[in-house]
PDB file of C-alpha atoms and ligand atoms in Angstrom:
ATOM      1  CA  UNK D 595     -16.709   8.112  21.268  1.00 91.00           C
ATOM      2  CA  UNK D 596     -15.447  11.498  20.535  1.00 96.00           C
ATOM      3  CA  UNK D 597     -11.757  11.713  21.988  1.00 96.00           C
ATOM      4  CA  UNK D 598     -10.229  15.157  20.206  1.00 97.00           C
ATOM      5  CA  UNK D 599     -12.240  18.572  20.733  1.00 98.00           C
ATOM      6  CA  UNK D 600     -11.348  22.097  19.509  1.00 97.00           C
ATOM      7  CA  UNK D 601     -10.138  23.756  22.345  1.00 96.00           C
ATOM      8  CA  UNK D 602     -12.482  26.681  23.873  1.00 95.00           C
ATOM      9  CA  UNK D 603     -10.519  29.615  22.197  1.00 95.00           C
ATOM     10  CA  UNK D 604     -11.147  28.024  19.109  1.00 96.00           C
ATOM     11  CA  UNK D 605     -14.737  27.520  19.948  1.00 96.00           C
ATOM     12  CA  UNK D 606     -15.210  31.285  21.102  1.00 95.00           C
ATOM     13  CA  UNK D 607     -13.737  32.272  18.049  1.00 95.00           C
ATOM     14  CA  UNK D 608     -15.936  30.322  16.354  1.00 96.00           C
ATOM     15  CA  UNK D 609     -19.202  31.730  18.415  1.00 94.00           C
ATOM     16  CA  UNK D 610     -17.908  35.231  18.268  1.00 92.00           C
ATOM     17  CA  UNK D 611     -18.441  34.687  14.480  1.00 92.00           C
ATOM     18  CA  UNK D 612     -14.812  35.697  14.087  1.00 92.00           C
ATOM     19  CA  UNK D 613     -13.001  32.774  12.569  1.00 95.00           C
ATOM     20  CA  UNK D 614     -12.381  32.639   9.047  1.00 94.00           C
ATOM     21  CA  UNK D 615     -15.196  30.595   6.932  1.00 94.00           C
ATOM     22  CA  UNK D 616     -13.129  27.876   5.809  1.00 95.00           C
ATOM     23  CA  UNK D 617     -11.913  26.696   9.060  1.00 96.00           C
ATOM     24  CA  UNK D 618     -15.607  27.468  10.552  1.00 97.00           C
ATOM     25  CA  UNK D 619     -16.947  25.341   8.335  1.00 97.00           C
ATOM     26  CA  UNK D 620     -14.913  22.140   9.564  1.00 98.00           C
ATOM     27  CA  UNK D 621     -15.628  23.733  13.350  1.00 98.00           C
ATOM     28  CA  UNK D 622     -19.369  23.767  12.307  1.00 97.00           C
ATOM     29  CA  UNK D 623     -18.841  20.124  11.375  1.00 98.00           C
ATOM     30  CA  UNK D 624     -17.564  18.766  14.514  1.00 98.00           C
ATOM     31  CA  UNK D 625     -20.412  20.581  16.694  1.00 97.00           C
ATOM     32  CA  UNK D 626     -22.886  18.746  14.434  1.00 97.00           C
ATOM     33  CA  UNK D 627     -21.257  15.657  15.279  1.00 97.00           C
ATOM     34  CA  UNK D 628     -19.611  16.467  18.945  1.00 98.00           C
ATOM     35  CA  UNK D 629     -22.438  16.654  21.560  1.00 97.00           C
ATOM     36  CA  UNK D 630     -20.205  18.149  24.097  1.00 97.00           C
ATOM     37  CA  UNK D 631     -18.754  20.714  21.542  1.00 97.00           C
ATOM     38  CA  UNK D 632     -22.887  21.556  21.094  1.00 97.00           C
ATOM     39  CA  UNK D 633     -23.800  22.608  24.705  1.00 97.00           C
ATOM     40  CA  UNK D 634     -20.482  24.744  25.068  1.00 96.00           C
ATOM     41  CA  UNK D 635     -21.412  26.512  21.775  1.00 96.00           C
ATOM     42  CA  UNK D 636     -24.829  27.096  23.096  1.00 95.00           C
ATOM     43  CA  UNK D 637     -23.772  28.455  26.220  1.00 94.00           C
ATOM     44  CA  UNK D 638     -21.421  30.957  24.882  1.00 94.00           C
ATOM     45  CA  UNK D 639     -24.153  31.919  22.548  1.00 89.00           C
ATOM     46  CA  UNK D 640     -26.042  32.986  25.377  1.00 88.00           C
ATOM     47  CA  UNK D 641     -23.643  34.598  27.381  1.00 79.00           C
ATOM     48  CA  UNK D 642     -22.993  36.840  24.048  1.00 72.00           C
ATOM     49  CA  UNK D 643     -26.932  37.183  24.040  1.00 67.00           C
ATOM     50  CA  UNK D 644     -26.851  38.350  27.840  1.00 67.00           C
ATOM     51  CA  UNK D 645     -23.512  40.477  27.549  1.00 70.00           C
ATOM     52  CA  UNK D 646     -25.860  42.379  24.203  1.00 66.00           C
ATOM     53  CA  UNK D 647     -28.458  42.580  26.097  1.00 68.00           C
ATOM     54  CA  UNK D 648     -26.563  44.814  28.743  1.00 70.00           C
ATOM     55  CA  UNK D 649     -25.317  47.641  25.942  1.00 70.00           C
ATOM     56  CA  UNK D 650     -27.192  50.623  24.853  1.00 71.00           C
ATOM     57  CA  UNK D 651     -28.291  50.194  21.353  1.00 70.00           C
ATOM     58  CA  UNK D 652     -26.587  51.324  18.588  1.00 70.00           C
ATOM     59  CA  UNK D 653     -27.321  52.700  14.840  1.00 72.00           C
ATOM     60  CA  UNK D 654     -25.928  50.304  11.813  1.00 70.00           C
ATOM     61  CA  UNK D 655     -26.499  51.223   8.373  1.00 75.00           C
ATOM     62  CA  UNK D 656     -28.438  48.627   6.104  1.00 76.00           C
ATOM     63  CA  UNK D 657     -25.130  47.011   4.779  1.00 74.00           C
ATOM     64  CA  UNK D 658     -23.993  46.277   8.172  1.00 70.00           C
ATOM     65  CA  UNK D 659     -27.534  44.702   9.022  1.00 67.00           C
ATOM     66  CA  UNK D 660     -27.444  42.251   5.960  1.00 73.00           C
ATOM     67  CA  UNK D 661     -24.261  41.614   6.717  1.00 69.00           C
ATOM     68  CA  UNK D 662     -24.719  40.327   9.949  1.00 63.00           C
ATOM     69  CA  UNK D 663     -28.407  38.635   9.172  1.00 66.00           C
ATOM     70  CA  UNK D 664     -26.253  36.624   6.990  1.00 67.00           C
ATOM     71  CA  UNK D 665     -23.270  35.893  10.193  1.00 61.00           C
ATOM     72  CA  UNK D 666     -26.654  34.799  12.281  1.00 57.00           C
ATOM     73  CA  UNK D 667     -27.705  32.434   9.560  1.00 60.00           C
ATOM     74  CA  UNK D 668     -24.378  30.737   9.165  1.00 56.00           C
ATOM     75  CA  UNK D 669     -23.930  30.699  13.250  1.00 52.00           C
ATOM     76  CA  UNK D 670     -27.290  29.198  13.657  1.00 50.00           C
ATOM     77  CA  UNK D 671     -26.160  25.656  11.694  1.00 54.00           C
ATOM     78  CA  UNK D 672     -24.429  23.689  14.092  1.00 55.00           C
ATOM     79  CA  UNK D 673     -27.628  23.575  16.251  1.00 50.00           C
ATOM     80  CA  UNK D 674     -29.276  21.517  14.023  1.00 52.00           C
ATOM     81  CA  UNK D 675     -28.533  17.829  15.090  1.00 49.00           C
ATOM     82  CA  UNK D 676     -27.549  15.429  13.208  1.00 48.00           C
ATOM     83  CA  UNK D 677     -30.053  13.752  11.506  1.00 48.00           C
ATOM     84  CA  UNK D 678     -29.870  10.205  10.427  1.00 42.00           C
ATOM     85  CA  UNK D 679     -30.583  10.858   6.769  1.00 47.00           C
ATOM     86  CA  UNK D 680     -29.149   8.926   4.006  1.00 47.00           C
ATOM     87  CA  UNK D 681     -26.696  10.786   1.899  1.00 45.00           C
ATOM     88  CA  UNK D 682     -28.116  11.582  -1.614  1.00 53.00           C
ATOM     89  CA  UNK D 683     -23.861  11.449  -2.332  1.00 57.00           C
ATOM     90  CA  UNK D 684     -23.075   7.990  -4.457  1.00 63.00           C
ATOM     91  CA  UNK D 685     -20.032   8.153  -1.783  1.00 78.00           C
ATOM     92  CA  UNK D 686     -21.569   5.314   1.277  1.00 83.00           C
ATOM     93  CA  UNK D 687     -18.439   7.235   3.473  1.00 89.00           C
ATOM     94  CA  UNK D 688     -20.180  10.533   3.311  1.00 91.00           C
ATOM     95  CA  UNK D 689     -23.647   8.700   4.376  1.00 88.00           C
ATOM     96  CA  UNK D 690     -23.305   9.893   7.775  1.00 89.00           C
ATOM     97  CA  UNK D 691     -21.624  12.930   7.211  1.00 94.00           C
ATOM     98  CA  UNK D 692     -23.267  15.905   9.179  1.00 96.00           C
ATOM     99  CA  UNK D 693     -25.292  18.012   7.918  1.00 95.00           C
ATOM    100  CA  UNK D 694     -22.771  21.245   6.725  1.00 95.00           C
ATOM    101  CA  UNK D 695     -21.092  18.681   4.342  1.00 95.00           C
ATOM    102  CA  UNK D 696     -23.903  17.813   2.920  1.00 92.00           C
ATOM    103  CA  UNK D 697     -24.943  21.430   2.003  1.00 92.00           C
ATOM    104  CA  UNK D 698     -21.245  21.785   0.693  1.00 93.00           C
ATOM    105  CA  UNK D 699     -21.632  18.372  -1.099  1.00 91.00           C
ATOM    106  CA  UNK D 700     -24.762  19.827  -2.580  1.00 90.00           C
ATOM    107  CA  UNK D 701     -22.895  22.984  -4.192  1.00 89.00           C
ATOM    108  CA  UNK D 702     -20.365  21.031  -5.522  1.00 88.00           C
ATOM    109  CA  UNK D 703     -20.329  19.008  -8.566  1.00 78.00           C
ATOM    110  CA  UNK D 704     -20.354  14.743  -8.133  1.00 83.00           C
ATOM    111  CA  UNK D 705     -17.057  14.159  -6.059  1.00 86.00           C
ATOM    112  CA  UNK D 706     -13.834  13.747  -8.268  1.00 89.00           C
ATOM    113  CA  UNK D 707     -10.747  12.226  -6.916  1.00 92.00           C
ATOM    114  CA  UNK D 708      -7.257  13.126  -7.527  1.00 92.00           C
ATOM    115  CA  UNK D 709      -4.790  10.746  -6.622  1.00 91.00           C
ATOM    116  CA  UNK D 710      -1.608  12.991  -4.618  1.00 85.00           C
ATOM    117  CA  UNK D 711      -0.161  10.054  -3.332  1.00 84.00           C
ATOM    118  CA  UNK D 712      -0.582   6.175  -3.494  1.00 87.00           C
ATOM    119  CA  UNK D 713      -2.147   5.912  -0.312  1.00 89.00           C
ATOM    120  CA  UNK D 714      -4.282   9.680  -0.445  1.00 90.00           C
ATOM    121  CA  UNK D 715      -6.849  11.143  -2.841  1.00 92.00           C
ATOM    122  CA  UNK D 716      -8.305  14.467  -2.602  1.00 92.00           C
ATOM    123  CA  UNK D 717     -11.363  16.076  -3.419  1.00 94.00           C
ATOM    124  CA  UNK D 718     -11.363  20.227  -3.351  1.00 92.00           C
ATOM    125  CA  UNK D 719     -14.653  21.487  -2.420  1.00 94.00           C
ATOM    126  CA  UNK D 720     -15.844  25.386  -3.543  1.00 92.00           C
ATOM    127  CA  UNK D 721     -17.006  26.901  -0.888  1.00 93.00           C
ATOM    128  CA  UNK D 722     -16.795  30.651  -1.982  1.00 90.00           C
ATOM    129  CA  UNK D 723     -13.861  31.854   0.235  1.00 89.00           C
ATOM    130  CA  UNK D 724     -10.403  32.525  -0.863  1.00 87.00           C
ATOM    131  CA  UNK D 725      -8.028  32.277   2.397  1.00 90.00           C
ATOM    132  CA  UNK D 726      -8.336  28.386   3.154  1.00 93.00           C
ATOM    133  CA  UNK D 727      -8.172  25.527   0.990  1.00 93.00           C
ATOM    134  CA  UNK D 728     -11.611  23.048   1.829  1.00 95.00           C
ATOM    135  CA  UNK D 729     -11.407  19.468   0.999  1.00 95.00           C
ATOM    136  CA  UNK D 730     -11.786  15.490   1.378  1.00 96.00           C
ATOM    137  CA  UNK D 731      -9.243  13.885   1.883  1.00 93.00           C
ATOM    138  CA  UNK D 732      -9.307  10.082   1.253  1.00 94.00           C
ATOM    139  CA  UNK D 733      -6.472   7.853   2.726  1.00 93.00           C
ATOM    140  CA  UNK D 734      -6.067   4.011   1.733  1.00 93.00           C
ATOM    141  CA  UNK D 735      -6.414   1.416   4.139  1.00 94.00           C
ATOM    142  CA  UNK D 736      -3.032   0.837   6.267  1.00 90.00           C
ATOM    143  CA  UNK D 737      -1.906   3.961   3.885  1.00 85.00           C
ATOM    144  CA  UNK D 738       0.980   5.786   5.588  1.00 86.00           C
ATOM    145  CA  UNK D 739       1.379   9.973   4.647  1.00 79.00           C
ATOM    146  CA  UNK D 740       4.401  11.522   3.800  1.00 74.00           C
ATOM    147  CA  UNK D 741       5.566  13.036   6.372  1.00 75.00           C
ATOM    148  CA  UNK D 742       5.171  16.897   6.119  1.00 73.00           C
ATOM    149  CA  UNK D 743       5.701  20.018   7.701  1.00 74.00           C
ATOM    150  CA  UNK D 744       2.519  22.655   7.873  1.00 74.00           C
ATOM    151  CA  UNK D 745       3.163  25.908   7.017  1.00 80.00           C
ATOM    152  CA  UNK D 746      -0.019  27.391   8.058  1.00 85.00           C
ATOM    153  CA  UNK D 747      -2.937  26.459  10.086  1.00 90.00           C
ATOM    154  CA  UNK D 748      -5.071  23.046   9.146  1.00 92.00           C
ATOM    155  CA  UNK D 749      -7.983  22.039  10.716  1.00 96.00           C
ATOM    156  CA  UNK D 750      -9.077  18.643   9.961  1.00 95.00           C
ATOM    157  CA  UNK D 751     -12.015  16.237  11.329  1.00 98.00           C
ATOM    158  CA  UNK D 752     -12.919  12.599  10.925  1.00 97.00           C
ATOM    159  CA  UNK D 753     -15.699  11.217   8.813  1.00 97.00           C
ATOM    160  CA  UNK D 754     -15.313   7.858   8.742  1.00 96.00           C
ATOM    161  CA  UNK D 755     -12.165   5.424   9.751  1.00 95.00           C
ATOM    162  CA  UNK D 756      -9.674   6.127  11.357  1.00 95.00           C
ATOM    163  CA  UNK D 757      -5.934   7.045  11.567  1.00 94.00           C
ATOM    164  CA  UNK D 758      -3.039   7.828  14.257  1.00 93.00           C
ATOM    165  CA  UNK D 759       0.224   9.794  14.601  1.00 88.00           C
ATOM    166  CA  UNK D 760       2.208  10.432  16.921  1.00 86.00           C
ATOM    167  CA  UNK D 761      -0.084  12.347  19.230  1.00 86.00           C
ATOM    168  CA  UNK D 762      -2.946   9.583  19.294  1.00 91.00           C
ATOM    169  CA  UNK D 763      -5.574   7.898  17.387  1.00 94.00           C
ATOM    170  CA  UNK D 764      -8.450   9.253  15.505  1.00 96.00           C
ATOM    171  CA  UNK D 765     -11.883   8.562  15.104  1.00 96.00           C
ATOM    172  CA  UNK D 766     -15.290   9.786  13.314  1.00 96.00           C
ATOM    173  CA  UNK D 767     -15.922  12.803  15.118  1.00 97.00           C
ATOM    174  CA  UNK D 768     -12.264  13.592  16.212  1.00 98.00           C
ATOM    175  CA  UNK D 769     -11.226  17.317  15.360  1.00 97.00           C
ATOM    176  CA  UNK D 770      -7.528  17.513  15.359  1.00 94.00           C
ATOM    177  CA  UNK D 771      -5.810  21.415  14.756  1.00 93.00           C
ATOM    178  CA  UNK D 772      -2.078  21.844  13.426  1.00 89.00           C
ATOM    179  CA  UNK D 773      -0.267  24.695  13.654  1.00 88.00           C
ATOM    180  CA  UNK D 774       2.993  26.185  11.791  1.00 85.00           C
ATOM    181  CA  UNK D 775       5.490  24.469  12.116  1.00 79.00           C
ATOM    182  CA  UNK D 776       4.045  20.890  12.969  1.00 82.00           C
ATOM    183  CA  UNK D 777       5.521  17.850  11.331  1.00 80.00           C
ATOM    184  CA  UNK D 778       3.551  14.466  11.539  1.00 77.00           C
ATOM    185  CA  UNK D 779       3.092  11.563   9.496  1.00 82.00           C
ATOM    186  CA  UNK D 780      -0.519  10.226   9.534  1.00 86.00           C
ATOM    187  CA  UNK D 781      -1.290   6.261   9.624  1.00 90.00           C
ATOM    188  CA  UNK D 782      -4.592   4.916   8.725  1.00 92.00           C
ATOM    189  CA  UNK D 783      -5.680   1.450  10.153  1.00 89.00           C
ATOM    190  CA  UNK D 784      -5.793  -1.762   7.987  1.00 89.00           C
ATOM    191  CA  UNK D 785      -9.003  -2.520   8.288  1.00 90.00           C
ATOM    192  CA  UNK D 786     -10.885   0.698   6.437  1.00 92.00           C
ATOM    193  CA  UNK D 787     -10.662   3.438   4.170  1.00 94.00           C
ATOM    194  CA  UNK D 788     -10.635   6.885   6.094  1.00 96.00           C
ATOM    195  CA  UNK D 789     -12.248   9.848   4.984  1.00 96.00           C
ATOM    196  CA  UNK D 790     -11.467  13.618   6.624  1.00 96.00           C
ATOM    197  CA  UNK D 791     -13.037  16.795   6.023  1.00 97.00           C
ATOM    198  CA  UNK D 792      -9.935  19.505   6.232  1.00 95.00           C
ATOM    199  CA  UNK D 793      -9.145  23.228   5.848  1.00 95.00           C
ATOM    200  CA  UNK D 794      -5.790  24.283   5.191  1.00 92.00           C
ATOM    201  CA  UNK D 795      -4.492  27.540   5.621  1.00 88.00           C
ATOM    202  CA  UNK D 796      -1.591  27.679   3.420  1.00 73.00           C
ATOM    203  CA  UNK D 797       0.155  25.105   0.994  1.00 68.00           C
ATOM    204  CA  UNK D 798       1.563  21.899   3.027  1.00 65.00           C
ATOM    205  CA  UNK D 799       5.278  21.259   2.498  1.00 65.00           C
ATOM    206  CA  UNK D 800       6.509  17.162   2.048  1.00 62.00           C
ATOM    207  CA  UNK D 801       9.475  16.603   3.936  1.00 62.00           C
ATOM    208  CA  UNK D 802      11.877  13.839   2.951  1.00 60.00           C
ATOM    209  CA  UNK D 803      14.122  13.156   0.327  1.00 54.00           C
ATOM    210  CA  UNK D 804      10.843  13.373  -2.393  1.00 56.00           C
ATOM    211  CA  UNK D 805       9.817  16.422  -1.053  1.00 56.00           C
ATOM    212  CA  UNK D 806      11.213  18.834  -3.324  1.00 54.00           C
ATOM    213  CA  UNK D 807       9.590  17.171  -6.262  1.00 53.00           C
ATOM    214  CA  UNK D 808       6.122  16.209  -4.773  1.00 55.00           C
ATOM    215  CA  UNK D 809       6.084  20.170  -3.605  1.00 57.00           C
ATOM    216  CA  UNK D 810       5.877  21.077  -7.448  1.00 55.00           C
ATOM    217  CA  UNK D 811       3.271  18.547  -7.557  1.00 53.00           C
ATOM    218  CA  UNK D 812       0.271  19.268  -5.220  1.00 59.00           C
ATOM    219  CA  UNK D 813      -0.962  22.701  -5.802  1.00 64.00           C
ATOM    220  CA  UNK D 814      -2.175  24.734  -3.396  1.00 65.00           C
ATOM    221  CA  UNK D 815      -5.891  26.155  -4.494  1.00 75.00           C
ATOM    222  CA  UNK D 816      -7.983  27.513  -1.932  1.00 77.00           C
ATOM    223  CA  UNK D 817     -11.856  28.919  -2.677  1.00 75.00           C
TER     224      UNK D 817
HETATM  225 ZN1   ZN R1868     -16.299  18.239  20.552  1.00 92.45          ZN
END
């Protein structure tokens, strides 16, 4: 059961087509996944359809047009359910992963982990953008995060295990959002790997003693 939702001004932003494409992307994953997320999307897709409907029509020029073609296209993923599929990935985590991952999994070359921490692996994912950094990351079982501090926004969802902070536990399906500012310190559960899907904003700073060092160490590379 789905426990953590993005909250409805995230999800407007999202409809209004107005949120940047690396965090839409994970957004787009969780209404793939999130049944409830799915019928609020729809309806504030056609409450934009209605609001259109009432405005005189207006002139674009053919860049415009193509432009937003393209917007409709991208907006018109998450209503595709999830379909129970078998990943073509050689990763049995991502087997269930929705749909937009596998289109970003199909884009990217085989998955190649880099180790940041004992506990974490990371995979960065291309996803032809340049103001969010889109990745897996891949926690150990019982692994424990360095606690850190974000300095921008990251938007991260659940593929498979779970993990808890202080603010709760989290499960496939479970979108969590942190702002500026947030410290936590993520724990992942003994008895499985966990695997989330993330977008972060801007580089995310260690805290601690090590900090200073592991800072140097984890670049920050969004696309
Ligand atoms: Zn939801």
């Amino acid at each position: 059961m789905i426990r953590h939702h993005p909250d409805k001004n995230l999800l407007l932003e999202y409809a209004s087509g107005s949120l940047p494409k690396g965090a839409s992307l994970v957004v787009s994953a969780h209404i793939q996944m999130c049944a409830e997320c799915r019928a609020q999307y729809r309806t504030m897709n056609t409450l934009g359809g209605s609001i259109l409907e009432s405005c005189a029509p207006q002139a674009v020029n053919d860049k415009a047009f193509h432009r937003l073609m393209g917007r409709i296209d991208q907006a018109a993923e998450p209503e595709q359910q999830v379909t129970p599929e078998r990943s073509k990935s050689t990763e049995p985590m991502l087997a269930d992963a929705p749909p937009v991952v596998h289109k970003l999994l199909e884009k990217n070359p085989p998955i190649k982990w880099k180790t940041i921490a004992p506990a974490l692996k990371m995979c960065r994912l291309k996803t032809g953008q340049d103001q969010y950094e889109v990745s897996f990351h891949r926690l150990s079982c019982g692994g424990k995060v360095a606690e850190h501090d974000h300095r921008g926004y990251e938007l991260t969802l659940v593929l498979y295990g779970s993990f808890s902070d202080s603010d709760g536990v989290y499960s496939p399906g479970d979108f969590l959002l942190r702002e500026p500012g947030d410290v936590h310190r993520p724990t992942v559960t003994e008895d499985q790997e966990c695997l989330c899907f993330s977008a972060v904003q801007a580089p995310v700073a260690i805290t601690g003693v090590s900090g200073w060092l592991l800072n140097r160490l984890i670049p920050f590379r969004p696309g």
